[in-house]
Amino acid sequence: MYFTLSTGIELVLMVLLACTLVYCIVLERRLAALRSGQDGLKATFGELNTALTAAAATVRALKASAADAGEQLDDRLSKARALADELALITASGERIAERFDRAPAPKMAMPAGAMNHRLEALRAVR
């Protein structure tokens, strides 16, 4: 067997080409894994985007609901204040009438004195 310099260089180049081929195969597998991971990441981002959109819509609906509830509460509060003012007015008017009954001379009626006192006590108890 005759071994020349060109045969040695060709053998070295064959080995280097074989190493390059093996490295390319390994690199292709790694790139395929990276691409599949990227596809999974895209799907995850898509799901996250959908969830964020739904959450934003829910927050907007919650704000609208809170605004409606606030308006209803304000309406009810103003009605309650009006009723409280009216009740205070009625109570004050009743107290004035009761004071006038207390200051007024006893009417001369055919009613027995015990019944009259009983009615006056009932009016005082209401105050």
Coordinates of N, CA, C and O in Angstrom, one line a residue:
M1 N 0.8 -1.2 0.0 CA 0.0 0.0 0.0 C 0.9 1.2 0.0 O 1.8 1.3 0.7
Y2 N 0.4 2.1 -0.8 CA 1.2 3.3 -1.1 C 0.5 4.4 -0.4 O -0.6 4.8 -0.8
F3 N 1.2 5.1 0.5 CA 0.6 6.2 1.3 C 1.3 7.5 0.9 O 2.5 7.7 1.1
T4 N 0.5 8.4 0.2 CA 1.1 9.7 -0.2 C 0.5 10.8 0.6 O -0.5 10.6 1.4
L5 N 1.1 11.9 0.4 CA 0.6 13.1 1.1 C -0.8 13.5 0.7 O -1.7 13.8 1.5
S6 N -1.2 13.4 -0.5 CA -2.5 13.7 -1.0 C -3.5 12.7 -0.4 O -4.6 13.1 -0.1
T7 N -3.2 11.4 -0.3 CA -4.1 10.4 0.3 C -4.3 10.8 1.8 O -5.4 10.7 2.3
G8 N -3.3 11.2 2.5 CA -3.4 11.6 3.9 C -4.3 12.8 4.1 O -5.1 12.9 5.0
I9 N -4.1 13.8 3.2 CA -4.9 15.0 3.2 C -6.4 14.6 3.0 O -7.3 15.1 3.6
E10 N -6.6 13.7 2.0 CA -8.0 13.3 1.7 C -8.6 12.6 2.8 O -9.8 12.7 3.1
L11 N -7.8 11.7 3.5 CA -8.3 11.0 4.7 C -8.7 12.0 5.8 O -9.7 11.8 6.5
V12 N -7.8 13.0 6.0 CA -8.1 14.0 7.1 C -9.4 14.8 6.7 O -10.3 15.0 7.5
L13 N -9.5 15.1 5.4 CA -10.7 15.8 5.0 C -11.9 15.0 5.1 O -13.0 15.5 5.5
M14 N -11.8 13.7 4.8 CA -13.0 12.8 5.0 C -13.4 12.7 6.5 O -14.6 12.7 6.8
V15 N -12.5 12.6 7.4 CA -12.8 12.6 8.8 C -13.4 13.9 9.2 O -14.4 13.9 10.0
L16 N -12.8 15.0 8.8 CA -13.4 16.3 9.1 C -14.8 16.5 8.5 O -15.7 17.0 9.2
L17 N -15.0 16.0 7.3 CA -16.4 16.0 6.7 C -17.3 15.2 7.5 O -18.5 15.5 7.7
A18 N -16.9 14.0 8.0 CA -17.8 13.1 8.8 C -18.1 13.8 10.1 O -19.3 13.8 10.6
C19 N -17.1 14.5 10.7 CA -17.4 15.2 12.0 C -18.4 16.3 11.7 O -19.3 16.6 12.5
T20 N -18.2 17.0 10.6 CA -19.1 18.1 10.3 C -20.5 17.6 10.1 O -21.5 18.2 10.5
L21 N -20.6 16.4 9.4 CA -21.9 15.8 9.1 C -22.6 15.5 10.5 O -23.8 15.7 10.7
V22 N -21.8 14.9 11.4 CA -22.4 14.5 12.7 C -22.8 15.7 13.5 O -23.9 15.8 14.1
Y23 N -22.0 16.8 13.4 CA -22.3 18.0 14.1 C -23.5 18.7 13.5 O -24.4 19.2 14.3
C24 N -23.7 18.6 12.2 CA -24.9 19.2 11.6 C -26.1 18.4 12.0 O -27.2 19.0 12.2
I25 N -26.0 17.1 12.1 CA -27.2 16.3 12.6 C -27.6 16.7 14.0 O -28.7 16.9 14.3
V26 N -26.6 16.8 14.9 CA -26.8 17.2 16.3 C -27.4 18.6 16.3 O -28.4 18.9 17.0
L27 N -26.9 19.5 15.5 CA -27.4 20.9 15.5 C -28.8 20.9 15.0 O -29.7 21.7 15.5
E28 N -29.1 20.1 13.9 CA -30.5 20.1 13.4 C -31.5 19.6 14.5 O -32.6 20.1 14.6
R29 N -31.1 18.6 15.2 CA -32.0 18.1 16.3 C -32.2 19.2 17.4 O -33.3 19.4 17.8
R30 N -31.2 19.9 17.7 CA -31.4 21.0 18.7 C -32.2 22.1 18.2 O -33.1 22.6 18.9
L31 N -32.1 22.4 16.9 CA -32.9 23.5 16.3 C -34.4 23.0 16.2 O -35.3 23.8 16.4
A32 N -34.6 21.7 15.9 CA -36.0 21.2 15.9 C -36.6 21.3 17.3 O -37.8 21.7 17.4
A33 N -35.8 21.0 18.3 CA -36.3 21.1 19.7 C -36.6 22.5 20.0 O -37.7 22.8 20.7
L34 N -35.8 23.4 19.6 CA -36.0 24.8 19.9 C -37.3 25.3 19.2 O -38.1 26.1 19.8
R35 N -37.5 24.9 17.9 CA -38.7 25.3 17.2 C -39.9 24.7 17.8 O -40.9 25.4 17.9
S36 N -39.9 23.5 18.3 CA -41.1 22.9 19.0 C -41.4 23.7 20.3 O -42.5 23.9 20.6
G37 N -40.3 24.0 21.0 CA -40.5 24.8 22.2 C -41.0 26.2 21.9 O -41.8 26.8 22.6
Q38 N -40.6 26.8 20.8 CA -41.1 28.1 20.4 C -42.6 28.0 20.0 O -43.3 28.9 20.4
D39 N -43.0 26.9 19.4 CA -44.4 26.7 19.1 C -45.2 26.6 20.4 O -46.3 27.2 20.5
G40 N -44.7 25.9 21.3 CA -45.4 25.8 22.6 C -45.5 27.2 23.3 O -46.5 27.5 23.9
L41 N -44.4 27.9 23.2 CA -44.4 29.3 23.8 C -45.4 30.2 23.1 O -46.1 31.0 23.8
K42 N -45.5 30.1 21.8 CA -46.5 30.8 21.0 C -47.9 30.5 21.5 O -48.7 31.4 21.7
A43 N -48.2 29.2 21.7 CA -49.5 28.8 22.2 C -49.7 29.3 23.6 O -50.8 29.8 23.9
T44 N -48.7 29.3 24.4 CA -48.9 29.8 25.8 C -49.1 31.3 25.8 O -50.0 31.8 26.5
F45 N -48.4 32.0 24.9 CA -48.7 33.5 24.8 C -50.1 33.8 24.3 O -50.7 34.7 24.7
G46 N -50.5 32.9 23.3 CA -51.9 33.1 22.8 C -52.9 32.9 23.9 O -53.9 33.7 24.0
E47 N -52.8 31.9 24.7 CA -53.7 31.6 25.8 C -53.6 32.7 26.8 O -54.7 33.2 27.4
L48 N -52.4 33.2 27.1 CA -52.3 34.3 28.0 C -53.0 35.6 27.5 O -53.6 36.3 28.3
N49 N -52.8 35.9 26.2 CA -53.5 37.0 25.6 C -55.0 36.9 25.7 O -55.7 37.9 26.0
T50 N -55.5 35.7 25.5 CA -57.0 35.5 25.6 C -57.4 35.7 27.0 O -58.5 36.3 27.2
A51 N -56.7 35.2 28.0 CA -57.0 35.3 29.4 C -57.0 36.8 29.8 O -57.9 37.3 30.5
L52 N -56.0 37.5 29.3 CA -55.9 39.0 29.6 C -57.1 39.7 29.0 O -57.6 40.7 29.7
T53 N -57.5 39.4 27.8 CA -58.6 40.1 27.2 C -59.9 39.8 28.0 O -60.7 40.7 28.2
A54 N -60.1 38.5 28.4 CA -61.3 38.2 29.2 C -61.2 38.9 30.5 O -62.3 39.4 31.0
A55 N -60.1 39.0 31.2 CA -59.9 39.7 32.4 C -60.2 41.2 32.3 O -60.9 41.8 33.2
A56 N -59.8 41.8 31.2 CA -60.1 43.2 31.0 C -61.6 43.4 30.8 O -62.1 44.4 31.3
A57 N -62.2 42.5 30.1 CA -63.7 42.7 29.9 C -64.4 42.5 31.2 O -65.3 43.2 31.5
T58 N -63.9 41.6 32.0 CA -64.5 41.4 33.3 C -64.4 42.6 34.2 O -65.3 43.0 34.9
V59 N -63.2 43.2 34.2 CA -62.9 44.4 35.0 C -63.8 45.6 34.5 O -64.4 46.3 35.4
R60 N -64.0 45.7 33.2 CA -64.9 46.8 32.7 C -66.3 46.5 33.1 O -67.0 47.4 33.6
A61 N -66.8 45.3 33.1 CA -68.1 44.9 33.5 C -68.3 45.2 35.0 O -69.3 45.7 35.5
L62 N -67.3 44.9 35.8 CA -67.3 45.1 37.2 C -67.4 46.6 37.6 O -68.1 47.0 38.4
K63 N -66.6 47.4 36.8 CA -66.7 48.8 37.0 C -68.0 49.4 36.7 O -68.6 50.2 37.4
A64 N -68.6 48.9 35.6 CA -70.0 49.4 35.2 C -71.0 49.0 36.3 O -71.9 49.7 36.7
S65 N -70.9 47.7 36.8 CA -71.8 47.3 37.8 C -71.6 48.1 39.1 O -72.6 48.4 39.8
A66 N -70.4 48.4 39.5 CA -70.1 49.2 40.7 C -70.7 50.6 40.5 O -71.3 51.2 41.5
A67 N -70.6 51.2 39.3 CA -71.2 52.5 39.1 C -72.7 52.5 39.2 O -73.3 53.4 39.8
D68 N -73.3 51.4 38.7 CA -74.8 51.3 38.8 C -75.2 51.1 40.2 O -76.1 51.7 40.7
A69 N -74.4 50.3 41.0 CA -74.8 50.1 42.4 C -74.6 51.4 43.2 O -75.4 51.7 44.1
G70 N -73.6 52.2 42.8 CA -73.3 53.5 43.5 C -74.5 54.4 43.2 O -74.9 55.1 44.1
E71 N -75.0 54.4 42.0 CA -76.1 55.3 41.7 C -77.3 54.9 42.4 O -78.1 55.7 42.9
Q72 N -77.6 53.6 42.4 CA -78.8 53.1 43.2 C -78.7 53.4 44.7 O -79.6 53.8 45.3
L73 N -77.5 53.3 45.2 CA -77.3 53.6 46.6 C -77.5 55.1 46.9 O -78.1 55.5 47.9
D74 N -77.0 55.9 46.0 CA -77.2 57.4 46.1 C -78.7 57.7 46.1 O -79.2 58.5 46.9
D75 N -79.4 57.1 45.2 CA -80.9 57.3 45.1 C -81.6 56.9 46.4 O -82.4 57.6 46.9
R76 N -81.2 55.7 46.9 CA -81.9 55.2 48.1 C -81.5 56.1 49.3 O -82.3 56.3 50.1
L77 N -80.3 56.5 49.3 CA -79.8 57.4 50.4 C -80.6 58.7 50.4 O -81.0 59.2 51.5
S78 N -80.8 59.3 49.2 CA -81.5 60.6 49.2 C -82.9 60.4 49.5 O -83.5 61.2 50.2
K79 N -83.5 59.2 49.1 CA -84.9 59.0 49.5 C -85.0 58.8 51.1 O -86.0 59.2 51.7
A80 N -84.1 58.1 51.6 CA -84.1 57.8 53.1 C -83.9 59.1 53.8 O -84.6 59.4 54.9
R81 N -83.0 60.0 53.3 CA -82.9 61.3 54.0 C -84.2 62.2 53.9 O -84.6 62.8 54.9
A82 N -84.8 62.1 52.7 CA -86.1 62.8 52.6 C -87.1 62.3 53.6 O -87.9 63.0 54.2
L83 N -87.2 60.9 53.7 CA -88.1 60.3 54.6 C -87.8 60.7 56.1 O -88.7 60.9 56.9
A84 N -86.5 60.7 56.4 CA -86.1 61.0 57.8 C -86.5 62.5 58.1 O -86.9 62.8 59.2
D85 N -86.3 63.4 57.1 CA -86.7 64.8 57.3 C -88.2 64.9 57.5 O -88.6 65.7 58.4
E86 N -88.9 64.2 56.7 CA -90.4 64.2 56.8 C -90.8 63.7 58.2 O -91.7 64.2 58.8
L87 N -90.2 62.6 58.6 CA -90.5 62.0 59.9 C -90.2 63.0 61.0 O -90.9 63.1 62.0
A88 N -89.0 63.7 60.9 CA -88.7 64.7 61.9 C -89.7 65.8 62.0 O -90.1 66.3 63.0
L89 N -90.2 66.2 60.8 CA -91.2 67.3 60.7 C -92.5 66.8 61.4 O -93.1 67.5 62.2
I90 N -92.9 65.6 61.1 CA -94.1 65.0 61.7 C -94.0 64.9 63.2 O -94.9 65.2 63.9
T91 N -92.8 64.4 63.6 CA -92.6 64.3 65.1 C -92.6 65.6 65.8 O -93.3 65.8 66.8
A92 N -92.0 66.6 65.2 CA -92.0 68.0 65.8 C -93.4 68.5 65.8 O -93.8 69.2 66.8
S93 N -94.2 68.3 64.7 CA -95.6 68.8 64.7 C -96.4 68.1 65.8 O -97.2 68.7 66.5
G94 N -96.2 66.8 65.9 CA -96.9 66.1 67.0 C -96.6 66.5 68.4 O -97.4 66.6 69.2
E95 N -95.3 66.9 68.6 CA -94.9 67.4 69.9 C -95.5 68.7 70.2 O -96.0 69.0 71.3
R96 N -95.6 69.6 69.1 CA -96.2 70.9 69.3 C -97.7 70.7 69.7 O -98.2 71.4 70.5
I97 N -98.4 69.8 69.0 CA -99.8 69.6 69.3 C -100.0 69.1 70.7 O -100.9 69.5 71.4
A98 N -99.1 68.1 71.1 CA -99.2 67.6 72.4 C -98.9 68.7 73.5 O -99.6 68.7 74.5
E99 N -98.0 69.6 73.2 CA -97.8 70.7 74.2 C -99.0 71.6 74.3 O -99.3 72.1 75.3
R100 N -99.6 71.8 73.1 CA -100.9 72.7 73.2 C -101.9 72.0 74.0 O -102.7 72.7 74.7
F101 N -102.0 70.7 73.8 CA -103.0 70.0 74.6 C -102.7 70.1 76.1 O -103.6 70.2 77.0
D102 N -101.4 70.0 76.5 CA -101.0 70.2 77.9 C -101.4 71.5 78.4 O -101.8 71.7 79.6
R103 N -101.2 72.6 77.6 CA -101.4 74.0 78.1 C -102.9 74.4 78.0 O -103.3 75.3 78.7
A104 N -103.6 73.7 77.2 CA -105.0 74.1 77.0 C -105.8 73.8 78.3 O -105.6 72.8 79.0
P105 N -106.8 74.6 78.6 CA -107.7 74.3 79.8 C -108.5 73.0 79.5 O -108.8 72.8 78.3
A106 N -108.8 72.3 80.5 CA -109.6 71.1 80.3 C -111.0 71.4 79.8 O -111.6 72.3 80.3
P107 N -111.4 70.8 78.7 CA -112.7 71.1 78.2 C -113.8 70.5 79.1 O -113.6 69.6 79.8
K108 N -114.9 71.2 79.1 CA -116.0 70.8 79.9 C -116.9 69.9 79.0 O -117.7 70.4 78.3
M109 N -116.6 68.7 79.1 CA -117.4 67.7 78.3 C -118.1 66.8 79.3 O -117.8 66.7 80.5
A110 N -118.9 66.0 78.7 CA -119.6 65.0 79.5 C -118.7 63.8 79.7 O -119.2 62.8 80.2
M111 N -117.4 63.9 79.3 CA -116.5 62.7 79.5 C -116.0 62.7 80.9 O -115.7 63.7 81.5
P112 N -116.0 61.5 81.5 CA -115.5 61.4 82.9 C -114.0 61.8 82.9 O -113.2 61.7 82.0
A113 N -113.6 62.3 84.0 CA -112.2 62.9 84.2 C -111.2 61.8 84.0 O -110.1 62.0 83.5
G114 N -111.5 60.5 84.5 CA -110.5 59.4 84.3 C -110.2 59.1 82.9 O -109.1 58.8 82.5
A115 N -111.2 59.2 82.0 CA -111.0 58.9 80.6 C -110.2 59.9 80.0 O -109.3 59.7 79.1
M116 N -110.4 61.2 80.3 CA -109.6 62.3 79.8 C -108.2 62.2 80.2 O -107.3 62.4 79.4
N117 N -107.9 61.9 81.4 CA -106.5 61.7 81.9 C -105.9 60.6 81.2 O -104.7 60.6 80.8
H118 N -106.6 59.5 81.0 CA -106.1 58.3 80.3 C -105.7 58.7 78.8 O -104.6 58.3 78.4
R119 N -106.5 59.5 78.1 CA -106.1 59.9 76.8 C -104.9 60.9 76.8 O -104.1 60.8 75.9
L120 N -104.8 61.8 77.7 CA -103.7 62.6 77.8 C -102.4 61.8 78.1 O -101.3 62.1 77.5
E121 N -102.5 60.9 78.9 CA -101.3 60.0 79.2 C -100.9 59.2 78.0 O -99.7 59.0 77.7
A122 N -101.9 58.8 77.2 CA -101.6 58.1 76.0 C -100.9 59.0 75.0 O -99.9 58.5 74.3
L123 N -101.3 60.2 74.9 CA -100.6 61.2 74.0 C -99.2 61.5 74.4 O -98.3 61.6 73.6
R124 N -99.0 61.6 75.7 CA -97.7 61.8 76.3 C -96.7 60.6 76.0 O -95.6 60.8 75.7
A125 N -97.3 59.4 76.1 CA -96.5 58.2 75.9 C -96.1 58.1 74.4 O -95.0 57.6 74.1
V126 N -96.9 58.6 73.5 CA -96.5 58.6 72.1 C -95.3 59.4 71.8 O -94.5 59.1 71.0
R127 N -95.2 60.5 72.5 CA -94.1 61.4 72.3 C -92.8 60.7 72.6 O -91.8 60.7 72.2

